[in-house]
Amino acid sequence: MNSKITLAISKGRILEDTVSLLERMGMAPVEDLNKTRKLLIDTEDPNVRVVVIRATDVPTYVQYGAADLGIAGKDTLMETQGEGIYELLDLGICKCKLMVAGRSELPDPGKRLKVATKYVRSAQQYFAQQGKQIEIIRLYGSMELAPLTGLADLIVDLVDTGNTLRANGLQPLEHIEDISSRLVANKASLKVRVGTLQNIVEQFRNAIEES
Ligand code: PRP
């Protein structure tokens, strides 16, 4: 086993805020993540290295212990079963909302609604709680296109500024969940490497309290 702690972080829109946080903690990756093709990178902290992966893969790395710690959006965590993963901290970065959205004219209430999303589990749970029967259409991106092309009546997607919805003539309709990035840990690592991990968690806590 590598003696360094491995922290899994996500590519994409979450990366910039994650790196700013790590910089404040003296844990910045030693290479520019926008330029390097390396995926396993040392940090300024000699005890910590990062792996840079797709957001949806972060829970998997942490669950199997390939990463001791991970930073992932609540949206991604809600889509995973969460076995072997412990949520430690709300980092308060990359805040947005998981919402139902669609065209302003509401679909026929008697009809079984088609909902396009990559957040299948969250959408199923939400509509089940509402007692609504829906058909899920799984997509992997650009969900806003689905109501415009007749693929679906509604979408379940992240809304930040609302610009993407507006640009496509869609409206936010129902709020499902407030989303932000969370620090998660592998449950076994938490037991085996408790002292080291507690120190790192404390560093995260101090950095978010300062901001
Ligand atoms: C996300 C989300 C929306 C958009 C919302 O997509 O899926 O499309 O951002 O942001 P806004 O409210 O500020 O416009 P992202 O750009 O992360 O790409 P994705 O489609 O690959 O998820």
XYZ file of N, CA, C and O and ligand atoms in Angstrom:
866
model
N 0.851 -1.213 0.000
C 0.000 0.000 0.000
C 0.876 1.249 0.000
O 1.874 1.290 0.719
N 0.505 2.231 -0.820
C 1.239 3.488 -0.826
C 1.027 4.182 0.519
O -0.082 4.225 1.033
N 2.126 4.734 1.090
C 1.983 5.311 2.432
C 1.320 6.687 2.382
O 0.876 7.197 3.398
N 1.284 7.278 1.172
C 0.608 8.577 1.062
C -0.899 8.396 1.117
O -1.429 7.383 0.661
N -1.574 9.428 1.606
C -3.028 9.449 1.518
C -3.396 9.830 0.084
O -2.812 10.761 -0.480
N -4.341 9.093 -0.493
C -4.800 9.409 -1.857
C -6.155 10.108 -1.778
O -7.092 9.585 -1.178
N -6.215 11.277 -2.400
C -7.442 12.082 -2.431
C -7.956 12.116 -3.865
O -7.231 12.538 -4.778
N -9.170 11.650 -4.077
C -9.758 11.654 -5.429
C -10.504 12.965 -5.653
O -11.353 13.347 -4.839
N -10.166 13.658 -6.737
C -10.864 14.904 -7.069
C -11.401 14.820 -8.501
O -10.937 14.014 -9.297
N -12.407 15.678 -8.779
C -13.127 15.552 -10.049
C -12.665 16.553 -11.086
O -12.448 17.715 -10.773
N -12.631 16.073 -12.323
C -12.481 16.981 -13.469
C -13.761 17.792 -13.604
O -14.756 17.510 -12.956
N -13.735 18.749 -14.501
C -14.966 19.490 -14.795
C -15.091 20.741 -13.954
O -14.122 21.235 -13.400
N -16.330 21.220 -13.847
C -16.540 22.547 -13.257
C -16.164 22.613 -11.779
O -15.907 23.682 -11.248
N -16.105 21.493 -11.095
C -15.785 21.439 -9.673
C -14.265 21.621 -9.430
O -13.837 21.976 -8.345
N -13.465 21.413 -10.495
C -12.005 21.338 -10.305
C -11.395 22.645 -9.812
O -10.571 22.657 -8.894
N -11.830 23.763 -10.414
C -11.216 25.052 -10.073
C -11.408 25.381 -8.584
O -10.454 25.736 -7.884
N -12.626 25.223 -8.089
C -12.905 25.513 -6.674
C -12.170 24.532 -5.767
O -11.727 24.888 -4.679
N -12.043 23.285 -6.213
C -11.337 22.282 -5.405
C -9.863 22.655 -5.271
O -9.298 22.614 -4.169
N -9.246 23.048 -6.385
C -7.820 23.390 -6.353
C -7.598 24.647 -5.497
O -6.640 24.702 -4.715
N -8.498 25.639 -5.577
C -8.367 26.835 -4.714
C -8.374 26.436 -3.250
O -7.595 26.947 -2.442
N -9.266 25.524 -2.903
C -9.351 25.068 -1.509
C -8.060 24.360 -1.103
O -7.494 24.625 -0.030
N -7.558 23.491 -1.973
C -6.322 22.761 -1.663
C -5.145 23.726 -1.542
O -4.261 23.540 -0.685
N -5.126 24.780 -2.361
C -4.043 25.783 -2.282
C -4.054 26.446 -0.918
O -3.006 26.630 -0.305
N -5.255 26.786 -0.428
C -5.349 27.435 0.891
C -4.857 26.515 2.008
O -4.433 26.967 3.056
N -4.906 25.214 1.768
C -4.505 24.246 2.790
C -3.045 23.843 2.673
O -2.583 22.988 3.426
N -2.320 24.401 1.676
C -0.936 23.954 1.443
C -0.904 22.552 0.867
O 0.036 21.784 1.082
N -1.955 22.199 0.124
C -2.067 20.847 -0.435
C -2.285 20.920 -1.950
O -2.930 20.050 -2.546
N -1.772 21.987 -2.571
C -2.003 22.176 -4.010
C -1.271 21.105 -4.818
O -0.139 20.734 -4.466
N -1.875 20.609 -5.880
C -1.153 19.679 -6.767
C 0.098 20.366 -7.313
O 0.074 21.565 -7.593
N 1.192 19.595 -7.460
C 2.462 20.213 -7.878
C 2.502 20.462 -9.390
O 3.438 21.067 -9.882
N 1.510 19.959 -10.124
C 1.446 20.238 -11.565
C 0.152 20.984 -11.882
O -0.837 20.866 -11.154
N 0.176 21.744 -12.978
C -1.019 22.467 -13.418
C -2.004 21.454 -14.022
O -1.735 20.861 -15.079
N -3.134 21.263 -13.355
C -4.068 20.207 -13.772
C -4.724 20.507 -15.119
O -5.270 19.612 -15.760
N -4.682 21.780 -15.541
C -5.246 22.115 -16.856
C -4.285 21.774 -17.987
O -4.676 21.755 -19.150
N -3.008 21.542 -17.629
C -2.027 21.286 -18.690
C -1.536 19.840 -18.693
O -1.356 19.249 -19.743
N -1.306 19.284 -17.508
C -0.697 17.956 -17.453
C -1.670 16.873 -17.916
O -2.888 17.019 -17.790
N -1.140 15.812 -18.478
C -1.953 14.644 -18.828
C -1.845 13.582 -17.732
O -2.464 12.520 -17.826
N -1.012 13.879 -16.710
C -0.876 12.916 -15.602
C -2.158 12.899 -14.787
O -2.820 13.922 -14.610
N -2.485 11.735 -14.250
C -3.733 11.595 -13.499
C -3.483 11.330 -12.013
O -4.406 11.395 -11.208
N -2.246 10.991 -11.683
C -1.880 10.711 -10.289
C -0.746 11.674 -9.947
O 0.330 11.589 -10.508
N -1.032 12.629 -9.083
C -0.149 13.789 -8.942
C 0.154 14.076 -7.473
O -0.762 14.069 -6.628
N 1.424 14.327 -7.188
C 1.811 14.705 -5.824
C 1.270 16.094 -5.503
O 0.950 16.882 -6.405
N 1.202 16.384 -4.200
C 0.784 17.729 -3.785
C 1.901 18.354 -2.950
O 2.896 17.695 -2.624
N 1.700 19.626 -2.579
C 2.697 20.308 -1.739
C 2.816 19.643 -0.377
O 3.800 19.842 0.318
N 1.804 18.903 0.001
C 1.870 18.145 1.254
C 2.480 16.780 0.933
O 1.885 16.000 0.167
N 3.660 16.479 1.499
C 4.336 15.219 1.141
C 3.537 13.968 1.502
O 3.833 12.879 0.995
N 2.525 14.111 2.340
C 1.733 12.942 2.747
C 0.505 12.701 1.880
O -0.222 11.735 2.101
N 0.274 13.603 0.922
C -0.991 13.512 0.158
C -0.724 13.575 -1.344
O 0.050 14.411 -1.813
N -1.364 12.691 -2.079
C -1.365 12.774 -3.550
C -2.808 12.811 -4.020
O -3.721 12.385 -3.290
N -3.009 13.322 -5.233
C -4.378 13.372 -5.764
C -4.500 12.500 -7.008
O -3.543 12.342 -7.769
N -5.701 11.936 -7.206
C -6.049 11.341 -8.496
C -7.153 12.216 -9.085
O -8.066 12.640 -8.373
N -7.027 12.502 -10.374
C -7.985 13.408 -11.024
C -8.824 12.583 -11.996
O -8.313 12.079 -12.998
N -10.107 12.428 -11.660
C -10.959 11.493 -12.398
C -12.331 12.116 -12.681
O -12.618 13.216 -12.218
N -13.153 11.405 -13.401
C -14.524 11.894 -13.656
C -15.291 11.928 -12.347
O -15.136 11.033 -11.501
N -16.172 12.923 -12.226
C -16.930 13.097 -10.976
C -17.649 11.804 -10.566
O -17.627 11.413 -9.395
N -18.223 11.124 -11.552
C -19.012 9.929 -11.214
C -18.130 8.765 -10.774
O -18.643 7.790 -10.224
N -16.822 8.846 -11.028
C -15.921 7.762 -10.598
C -15.377 7.982 -9.183
O -14.824 7.051 -8.589
N -15.522 9.193 -8.635
C -14.955 9.472 -7.297
C -15.532 8.521 -6.233
O -14.769 7.888 -5.487
N -16.872 8.347 -6.146
C -17.385 7.431 -5.129
C -16.841 6.002 -5.286
O -16.612 5.308 -4.294
N -16.627 5.574 -6.525
C -16.130 4.213 -6.761
C -14.708 4.056 -6.211
O -14.400 3.069 -5.526
N -13.834 5.019 -6.501
C -12.456 4.958 -5.983
C -12.456 4.928 -4.461
O -11.679 4.208 -3.837
N -13.335 5.727 -3.854
C -13.363 5.798 -2.381
C -13.987 4.524 -1.807
O -13.477 3.946 -0.853
N -15.050 4.061 -2.434
C -15.730 2.852 -1.942
C -14.770 1.667 -1.875
O -14.757 0.920 -0.903
N -13.942 1.498 -2.907
C -13.039 0.341 -2.954
C -11.699 0.607 -2.275
O -10.823 -0.246 -2.276
N -11.521 1.808 -1.721
C -10.291 2.110 -0.993
C -9.112 2.451 -1.893
O -7.975 2.573 -1.418
N -9.347 2.594 -3.205
C -8.265 3.023 -4.099
C -7.919 4.478 -3.800
O -6.812 4.937 -4.078
N -8.874 5.218 -3.257
C -8.630 6.556 -2.702
C -9.135 6.533 -1.262
O -10.179 5.939 -0.983
N -8.335 7.132 -0.350
C -8.758 7.194 1.054
C -9.850 8.245 1.228
O -10.768 8.077 2.035
N -9.676 9.340 0.494
C -10.608 10.470 0.593
C -11.063 10.861 -0.808
O -10.369 10.584 -1.793
N -12.190 11.559 -0.890
C -12.650 12.051 -2.185
C -13.441 13.327 -2.007
O -13.957 13.608 -0.919
N -13.473 14.118 -3.073
C -14.331 15.304 -3.080
C -15.329 15.104 -4.212
O -14.943 14.940 -5.372
N -16.600 15.092 -3.841
C -17.638 14.813 -4.840
C -18.864 15.649 -4.545
O -19.146 15.978 -3.386
N -19.605 15.962 -5.591
C -20.853 16.716 -5.426
C -21.912 15.835 -4.770
O -21.941 14.614 -4.969
N -22.781 16.466 -3.991
C -23.874 15.732 -3.361
C -24.737 15.058 -4.431
O -25.275 13.981 -4.210
N -24.846 15.701 -5.610
C -25.629 15.120 -6.710
C -25.080 13.748 -7.100
O -25.822 12.794 -7.301
N -23.735 13.662 -7.173
C -23.099 12.386 -7.537
C -23.262 11.374 -6.412
O -23.548 10.198 -6.657
N -23.106 11.834 -5.173
C -23.208 10.904 -4.038
C -24.620 10.335 -3.917
O -24.795 9.176 -3.566
N -25.624 11.157 -4.240
C -27.003 10.683 -4.131
C -27.306 9.590 -5.158
O -28.261 8.844 -5.014
N -26.504 9.528 -6.212
C -26.718 8.522 -7.260
C -26.043 7.193 -6.943
O -26.230 6.216 -7.657
N -25.188 7.175 -5.892
C -24.461 5.938 -5.567
C -25.076 5.318 -4.317
O -25.724 6.001 -3.525
N -24.849 4.032 -4.139
C -25.408 3.338 -2.968
C -24.722 3.796 -1.688
O -25.277 3.723 -0.608
N -23.458 4.255 -1.826
C -22.765 4.810 -0.667
C -22.172 3.785 0.285
O -21.725 4.122 1.372
N -22.146 2.511 -0.132
C -21.556 1.497 0.750
C -20.053 1.736 0.874
O -19.380 1.991 -0.116
N -19.530 1.654 2.093
C -18.089 1.811 2.296
C -17.633 3.250 2.251
O -16.436 3.526 2.297
N -18.578 4.177 2.109
C -18.237 5.597 2.020
C -18.841 6.343 3.197
O -19.998 6.112 3.551
N -18.068 7.230 3.771
C -18.576 8.029 4.880
C -18.458 9.507 4.499
O -17.381 9.958 4.095
N -19.565 10.253 4.610
C -19.527 11.686 4.276
C -19.059 12.463 5.504
O -19.678 12.399 6.563
N -17.934 13.170 5.342
C -17.315 13.827 6.501
C -17.679 15.293 6.645
O -17.922 15.770 7.737
N -17.643 16.019 5.527
C -17.782 17.480 5.613
C -18.505 18.032 4.401
O -18.281 17.565 3.284
N -19.334 19.052 4.640
C -19.873 19.848 3.530
C -18.857 20.954 3.269
O -18.609 21.791 4.144
N -18.217 20.935 2.102
C -17.139 21.891 1.818
C -17.683 23.254 1.394
O -16.920 24.223 1.287
N -18.963 23.322 1.128
C -19.595 24.612 0.803
C -19.137 25.206 -0.520
O -19.323 26.400 -0.761
N -18.552 24.391 -1.386
C -18.132 24.894 -2.706
C -19.022 24.262 -3.783
O -19.674 23.250 -3.546
N -19.009 24.902 -4.965
C -19.790 24.406 -6.110
C -21.260 24.233 -5.738
O -21.874 23.189 -6.001
N -21.809 25.284 -5.127
C -23.213 25.205 -4.717
C -24.142 25.385 -5.917
O -23.892 26.246 -6.765
N -25.170 24.573 -5.979
C -26.211 24.730 -6.999
C -27.438 23.956 -6.509
O -27.474 23.557 -5.339
N -28.406 23.793 -7.376
C -29.638 23.108 -6.955
C -29.986 22.007 -7.952
O -29.820 22.210 -9.160
N -30.474 20.905 -7.448
C -31.018 19.866 -8.323
C -32.503 20.172 -8.488
O -33.222 20.285 -7.481
N -32.926 20.358 -9.739
C -34.295 20.827 -9.973
C -35.001 20.052 -11.085
O -34.349 19.469 -11.956
N -36.319 20.105 -11.021
C -37.132 19.680 -12.157
C -37.324 20.925 -13.013
O -37.609 22.007 -12.480
N -37.157 20.792 -14.322
C -37.351 21.941 -15.205
C -38.092 21.490 -16.458
O -38.130 20.299 -16.776
N -38.673 22.459 -17.118
C -39.401 22.128 -18.348
C -39.885 23.394 -19.023
O -39.502 24.498 -18.641
N -40.749 23.209 -20.024
C -41.330 24.371 -20.713
C -42.387 24.998 -19.807
O -42.880 24.340 -18.886
N -42.715 26.248 -20.080
C -43.642 26.929 -19.174
C -45.036 26.305 -19.218
O -45.717 26.201 -18.212
N -45.441 25.850 -20.406
C -46.764 25.207 -20.459
C -46.611 23.786 -19.900
O -45.784 23.012 -20.377
N -47.396 23.521 -18.847
C -47.259 22.235 -18.169
C -47.866 21.121 -19.015
O -48.887 21.322 -19.677
N -47.228 19.949 -18.973
C -47.767 18.831 -19.742
C -49.134 18.394 -19.212
O -49.462 18.655 -18.052
N -49.903 17.736 -20.051
C -51.216 17.193 -19.689
C -51.098 16.367 -18.400
O -50.353 15.392 -18.354
N -51.832 16.760 -17.321
C -51.665 16.093 -16.027
C -52.067 14.608 -16.043
O -51.598 13.833 -15.226
N -52.901 14.223 -16.993
C -53.337 12.826 -17.050
C -52.301 11.911 -17.690
O -52.409 10.687 -17.637
N -51.296 12.512 -18.283
C -50.345 11.726 -19.076
C -49.168 11.252 -18.212
O -48.766 11.950 -17.279
N -48.643 10.071 -18.515
C -47.442 9.609 -17.794
C -46.240 10.389 -18.313
O -45.909 10.313 -19.504
N -45.617 11.153 -17.427
C -44.575 12.081 -17.866
C -43.270 11.367 -18.185
O -42.875 10.429 -17.482
N -42.599 11.867 -19.213
C -41.256 11.385 -19.532
C -40.267 12.380 -18.952
O -40.364 13.589 -19.212
N -39.296 11.885 -18.195
C -38.328 12.751 -17.522
C -36.918 12.356 -17.962
O -36.485 11.222 -17.722
N -36.223 13.285 -18.612
C -34.856 12.999 -19.063
C -33.862 13.471 -18.006
O -33.974 14.589 -17.506
N -32.907 12.627 -17.685
C -31.933 12.994 -16.648
C -30.749 12.045 -16.618
O -30.848 10.918 -17.104
N -29.637 12.549 -16.037
C -28.587 11.598 -15.671
C -28.675 11.280 -14.177
O -27.944 10.430 -13.683
N -29.591 11.966 -13.479
C -29.766 11.729 -12.040
C -30.959 10.794 -11.834
O -31.995 11.169 -11.278
N -30.802 9.575 -12.321
C -31.910 8.624 -12.395
C -32.457 8.277 -11.006
O -33.661 8.314 -10.773
N -31.557 7.981 -10.092
C -31.978 7.545 -8.750
C -32.710 8.678 -8.025
O -33.772 8.479 -7.448
N -32.115 9.885 -8.086
C -32.722 11.032 -7.399
C -34.085 11.353 -8.001
O -35.037 11.658 -7.280
N -34.168 11.284 -9.327
C -35.438 11.601 -9.994
C -36.496 10.562 -9.631
O -37.632 10.915 -9.305
N -36.105 9.288 -9.657
C -37.077 8.230 -9.318
C -37.605 8.428 -7.903
O -38.800 8.355 -7.658
N -36.679 8.687 -6.979
C -37.076 8.876 -5.578
C -38.011 10.078 -5.429
O -39.031 10.014 -4.756
N -37.630 11.180 -6.092
C -38.405 12.408 -5.951
C -39.839 12.210 -6.451
O -40.798 12.521 -5.756
N -39.977 11.666 -7.661
C -41.330 11.529 -8.222
C -42.121 10.452 -7.478
O -43.346 10.562 -7.356
N -41.438 9.440 -6.959
C -42.142 8.416 -6.164
C -42.717 9.058 -4.897
O -43.857 8.783 -4.515
N -41.921 9.939 -4.264
C -42.414 10.645 -3.065
C -43.645 11.499 -3.391
O -44.513 11.694 -2.548
N -43.672 12.024 -4.607
C -44.810 12.848 -5.032
C -46.000 11.987 -5.450
O -47.041 12.513 -5.825
N -45.786 10.678 -5.483
C -46.843 9.765 -5.925
C -47.094 9.848 -7.426
O -48.183 9.539 -7.897
N -46.058 10.279 -8.183
C -46.243 10.424 -9.637
C -45.540 9.286 -10.376
O -44.387 8.974 -10.071
N -46.252 8.702 -11.310
C -45.678 7.652 -12.165
C -44.984 8.334 -13.331
O -45.618 9.124 -14.031
N -43.721 8.055 -13.523
C -43.001 8.682 -14.636
C -42.187 7.630 -15.382
O -41.942 6.546 -14.873
N -41.773 8.026 -16.573
C -40.829 7.184 -17.318
C -39.511 7.942 -17.373
O -39.483 9.107 -17.778
N -38.436 7.294 -16.940
C -37.118 7.942 -16.955
C -36.430 7.680 -18.293
O -36.398 6.539 -18.769
N -35.882 8.734 -18.864
C -35.045 8.581 -20.051
C -33.638 8.998 -19.653
O -33.403 10.168 -19.335
N -32.723 8.041 -19.623
C -31.376 8.344 -19.143
C -30.558 9.049 -20.233
O -30.441 8.557 -21.350
N -30.007 10.202 -19.851
C -29.092 10.911 -20.741
C -27.788 11.155 -19.983
O -27.749 11.026 -18.752
N -26.746 11.537 -20.695
C -25.446 11.754 -20.060
C -25.003 13.214 -20.113
O -23.948 13.561 -19.626
N -25.804 14.089 -20.704
C -25.478 15.511 -20.768
C -26.494 16.230 -21.630
O -27.390 15.601 -22.216
N -26.370 17.557 -21.672
C -27.258 18.409 -22.481
C -28.732 18.031 -22.327
O -29.478 17.906 -23.306
N -29.140 17.843 -21.083
C -30.520 17.430 -20.798
C -31.531 18.439 -21.339
O -32.661 18.088 -21.701
N -31.125 19.733 -21.386
C -32.051 20.807 -21.783
C -32.643 20.576 -23.172
O -33.694 21.123 -23.510
N -31.934 19.798 -23.986
C -32.418 19.535 -25.343
C -33.667 18.651 -25.364
O -34.479 18.734 -26.294
N -33.824 17.831 -24.343
C -34.868 16.797 -24.379
C -36.286 17.380 -24.520
O -37.048 16.932 -25.386
N -36.667 18.410 -23.709
C -38.025 18.949 -23.893
C -38.183 19.709 -25.205
O -39.284 19.823 -25.731
N -37.073 20.240 -25.738
C -37.147 21.028 -26.980
C -37.379 20.142 -28.201
O -37.929 20.583 -29.205
N -36.940 18.905 -28.104
C -37.021 18.013 -29.260
C -38.144 16.990 -29.122
O -38.304 16.122 -29.986
N -38.869 17.060 -27.975
C -39.957 16.105 -27.771
C -39.494 14.780 -27.191
O -40.288 13.840 -27.067
N -38.220 14.704 -26.831
C -37.733 13.452 -26.228
C -38.341 13.236 -24.844
O -38.590 12.107 -24.430
N -38.558 14.335 -24.110
C -39.115 14.214 -22.756
C -39.984 15.429 -22.456
O -39.874 16.465 -23.113
N -40.845 15.296 -21.420
C -41.672 16.426 -20.979
C -40.890 17.316 -20.025
O -41.052 18.533 -20.010
N -40.074 16.678 -19.180
C -39.363 17.396 -18.121
C -37.922 16.919 -18.068
O -37.586 15.860 -18.601
N -37.089 17.705 -17.374
C -35.737 17.222 -17.077
C -35.495 17.358 -15.571
O -36.151 18.157 -14.893
N -34.574 16.570 -15.077
C -34.037 16.773 -13.721
C -32.560 17.045 -13.911
O -31.829 16.220 -14.466
N -32.130 18.242 -13.491
C -30.742 18.640 -13.773
C -30.286 19.652 -12.728
O -31.091 20.200 -11.972
N -28.968 19.911 -12.724
C -28.411 20.938 -11.853
C -28.699 22.308 -12.443
O -28.603 22.508 -13.657
N -29.050 23.247 -11.568
C -29.237 24.634 -11.986
C -28.344 25.492 -11.103
O -28.403 25.408 -9.874
N -27.498 26.286 -11.767
C -26.619 27.189 -11.026
C -27.100 28.619 -11.284
O -27.912 29.169 -10.548
N -26.643 29.247 -12.355
C -27.092 30.602 -12.678
C -28.478 30.605 -13.319
O -29.151 31.641 -13.358
N -28.895 29.476 -13.885
C -30.166 29.405 -14.615
C -30.001 29.813 -16.072
O -30.961 29.784 -16.840
N -28.777 30.174 -16.463
C -28.557 30.663 -17.841
C -28.865 29.596 -18.894
O -29.423 29.904 -19.945
N -28.478 28.362 -18.606
C -28.688 27.300 -19.606
C -30.179 27.065 -19.817
O -30.637 26.900 -20.949
N -30.943 27.058 -18.719
C -32.406 26.902 -18.862
C -32.977 28.057 -19.674
O -33.719 27.849 -20.641
N -32.617 29.297 -19.288
C -33.162 30.490 -19.974
C -32.823 30.467 -21.462
O -33.674 30.731 -22.308
N -31.565 30.133 -21.756
C -31.117 30.155 -23.160
C -31.890 29.155 -24.015
O -31.930 29.270 -25.238
N -32.502 28.183 -23.354
C -33.236 27.157 -24.092
C -34.744 27.235 -23.853
O -35.469 26.277 -24.134
N -35.182 28.381 -23.321
C -36.618 28.608 -23.145
C -37.257 27.703 -22.111
O -38.451 27.403 -22.199
N -36.481 27.245 -21.137
C -37.034 26.367 -20.094
C -37.099 27.099 -18.761
O -36.430 28.110 -18.553
N -37.910 26.552 -17.860
C -38.107 27.178 -16.556
C -37.791 26.191 -15.442
O -38.137 25.012 -15.570
N -37.205 26.696 -14.341
C -37.099 25.833 -13.166
C -38.497 25.638 -12.586
O -39.238 26.609 -12.446
N -38.885 24.414 -12.297
C -40.260 24.156 -11.849
C -40.328 23.694 -10.392
O -41.117 24.184 -9.624
N -39.490 22.734 -10.023
C -39.546 22.214 -8.649
C -38.133 21.982 -8.128
O -37.272 21.494 -8.864
N -37.935 22.348 -6.853
C -36.627 22.200 -6.214
C -36.534 20.812 -5.579
O -37.413 20.423 -4.802
N -35.500 20.064 -5.907
C -35.346 18.727 -5.300
C -34.358 18.762 -4.138
O -34.639 18.272 -3.049
N -33.197 19.392 -4.336
C -32.153 19.313 -3.293
C -31.126 20.427 -3.496
O -30.786 20.746 -4.627
N -30.647 21.008 -2.382
C -29.481 21.899 -2.462
C -28.235 21.031 -2.602
O -28.084 20.042 -1.883
N -27.356 21.436 -3.504
C -26.167 20.631 -3.810
C -24.908 21.431 -3.457
O -24.863 22.647 -3.646
N -23.889 20.739 -2.954
C -22.557 21.330 -2.773
C -21.572 20.175 -2.734
O -21.976 19.012 -2.665
N -20.280 20.498 -2.751
C -19.272 19.427 -2.731
C -19.047 18.925 -1.312
O -19.044 19.714 -0.366
N -18.815 17.646 -1.200
C -18.618 17.014 0.109
C -17.272 16.292 0.142
O -16.822 15.763 -0.883
N -16.657 16.280 1.334
C -15.470 15.459 1.560
C -15.953 14.099 2.051
O -16.697 14.026 3.036
N -15.552 13.038 1.344
C -15.956 11.688 1.743
C -14.720 10.837 2.014
O -13.631 11.138 1.513
N -14.902 9.784 2.810
C -13.768 8.918 3.148
C -14.159 7.464 2.992
O -15.331 7.097 3.136
N -13.150 6.649 2.716
C -13.328 5.204 2.749
C -13.420 4.781 4.217
O -12.578 5.168 5.028
N -14.451 4.001 4.543
C -14.705 3.665 5.946
C -13.546 2.881 6.566
O -13.180 3.113 7.715
N -12.949 1.974 5.810
C -11.836 1.181 6.354
C -10.618 2.069 6.583
O -9.937 1.948 7.610
N -10.329 2.982 5.645
C -9.183 3.909 5.812
C -9.370 4.739 7.073
O -8.404 5.021 7.785
N -10.616 5.128 7.334
C -10.888 5.955 8.513
C -10.470 5.239 9.790
O -10.039 5.856 10.760
N -10.600 3.907 9.790
C -10.209 3.138 10.977
C -8.708 2.923 11.012
O -8.054 3.149 12.029
N -8.138 2.536 9.863
C -6.723 2.132 9.816
C -5.789 3.340 9.916
O -4.742 3.272 10.538
N -6.188 4.462 9.300
C -5.295 5.630 9.221
C -5.930 6.826 9.936
O -5.866 7.955 9.456
N -6.518 6.521 11.064
C -7.359 7.504 11.730
C -6.631 8.820 12.040
O -7.142 9.902 11.758
N -5.392 8.731 12.589
C -4.676 9.950 12.984
C -4.399 10.859 11.800
O -4.714 12.060 11.816
N -3.826 10.283 10.743
C -3.485 11.068 9.544
C -4.736 11.684 8.921
O -4.738 12.861 8.549
N -5.785 10.882 8.823
C -7.002 11.398 8.182
C -7.668 12.483 9.030
O -8.154 13.474 8.499
N -7.624 12.304 10.351
C -8.212 13.345 11.216
C -7.504 14.677 10.997
O -8.140 15.730 10.951
N -6.159 14.623 10.867
C -5.391 15.853 10.613
C -5.827 16.525 9.326
O -6.008 17.740 9.271
N -5.978 15.716 8.285
C -6.358 16.284 6.982
C -7.770 16.871 7.055
O -8.037 17.967 6.542
N -8.673 16.151 7.715
C -10.047 16.646 7.833
C -10.042 17.981 8.577
O -10.757 18.920 8.209
N -9.201 18.081 9.601
C -9.085 19.328 10.373
C -8.594 20.461 9.469
O -9.074 21.598 9.547
N -7.632 20.146 8.589
C -7.136 21.160 7.640
C -8.255 21.644 6.724
O -8.379 22.829 6.450
N -9.066 20.701 6.245
C -10.214 21.085 5.408
C -11.169 21.974 6.199
O -11.630 22.996 5.723
N -11.442 21.553 7.448
C -12.395 22.312 8.275
C -11.907 23.748 8.469
O -12.660 24.704 8.315
N -10.599 23.897 8.775
C -10.051 25.244 8.987
C -10.124 26.076 7.710
O -10.471 27.252 7.744
N -9.812 25.441 6.574
C -9.808 26.192 5.302
C -11.209 26.679 4.942
O -11.374 27.794 4.458
N -12.232 25.860 5.214
C -13.586 26.321 4.839
C -14.107 27.329 5.848
O -14.883 28.206 5.499
N -13.641 27.242 7.095
C -14.087 28.235 8.088
C -13.467 29.604 7.794
O -14.072 30.629 8.046
N -12.228 29.589 7.272
C -11.531 30.857 6.939
C -12.213 31.569 5.772
O -12.194 32.783 5.689
N -12.802 30.783 4.855
C -13.287 31.402 3.607
C -14.628 32.087 3.796
O -15.345 31.871 4.715
C -24.514 21.789 -15.823
C -25.977 21.397 -15.795
C -26.633 22.469 -16.633
C -25.774 23.679 -16.362
C -26.438 24.568 -15.355
O -23.942 21.283 -16.966
O -26.151 20.093 -16.307
O -26.635 22.133 -17.999
O -24.527 23.217 -15.837
O -25.672 25.717 -15.091
P -26.320 27.177 -15.206
O -27.598 27.158 -14.412
O -25.280 28.098 -14.574
O -26.530 27.478 -16.648
P -22.364 21.263 -17.185
O -21.912 22.515 -17.816
O -21.681 20.923 -15.877
O -22.187 20.102 -18.230
P -22.869 18.655 -18.366
O -24.030 18.841 -19.316
O -21.791 17.811 -18.917
O -23.328 18.195 -17.004
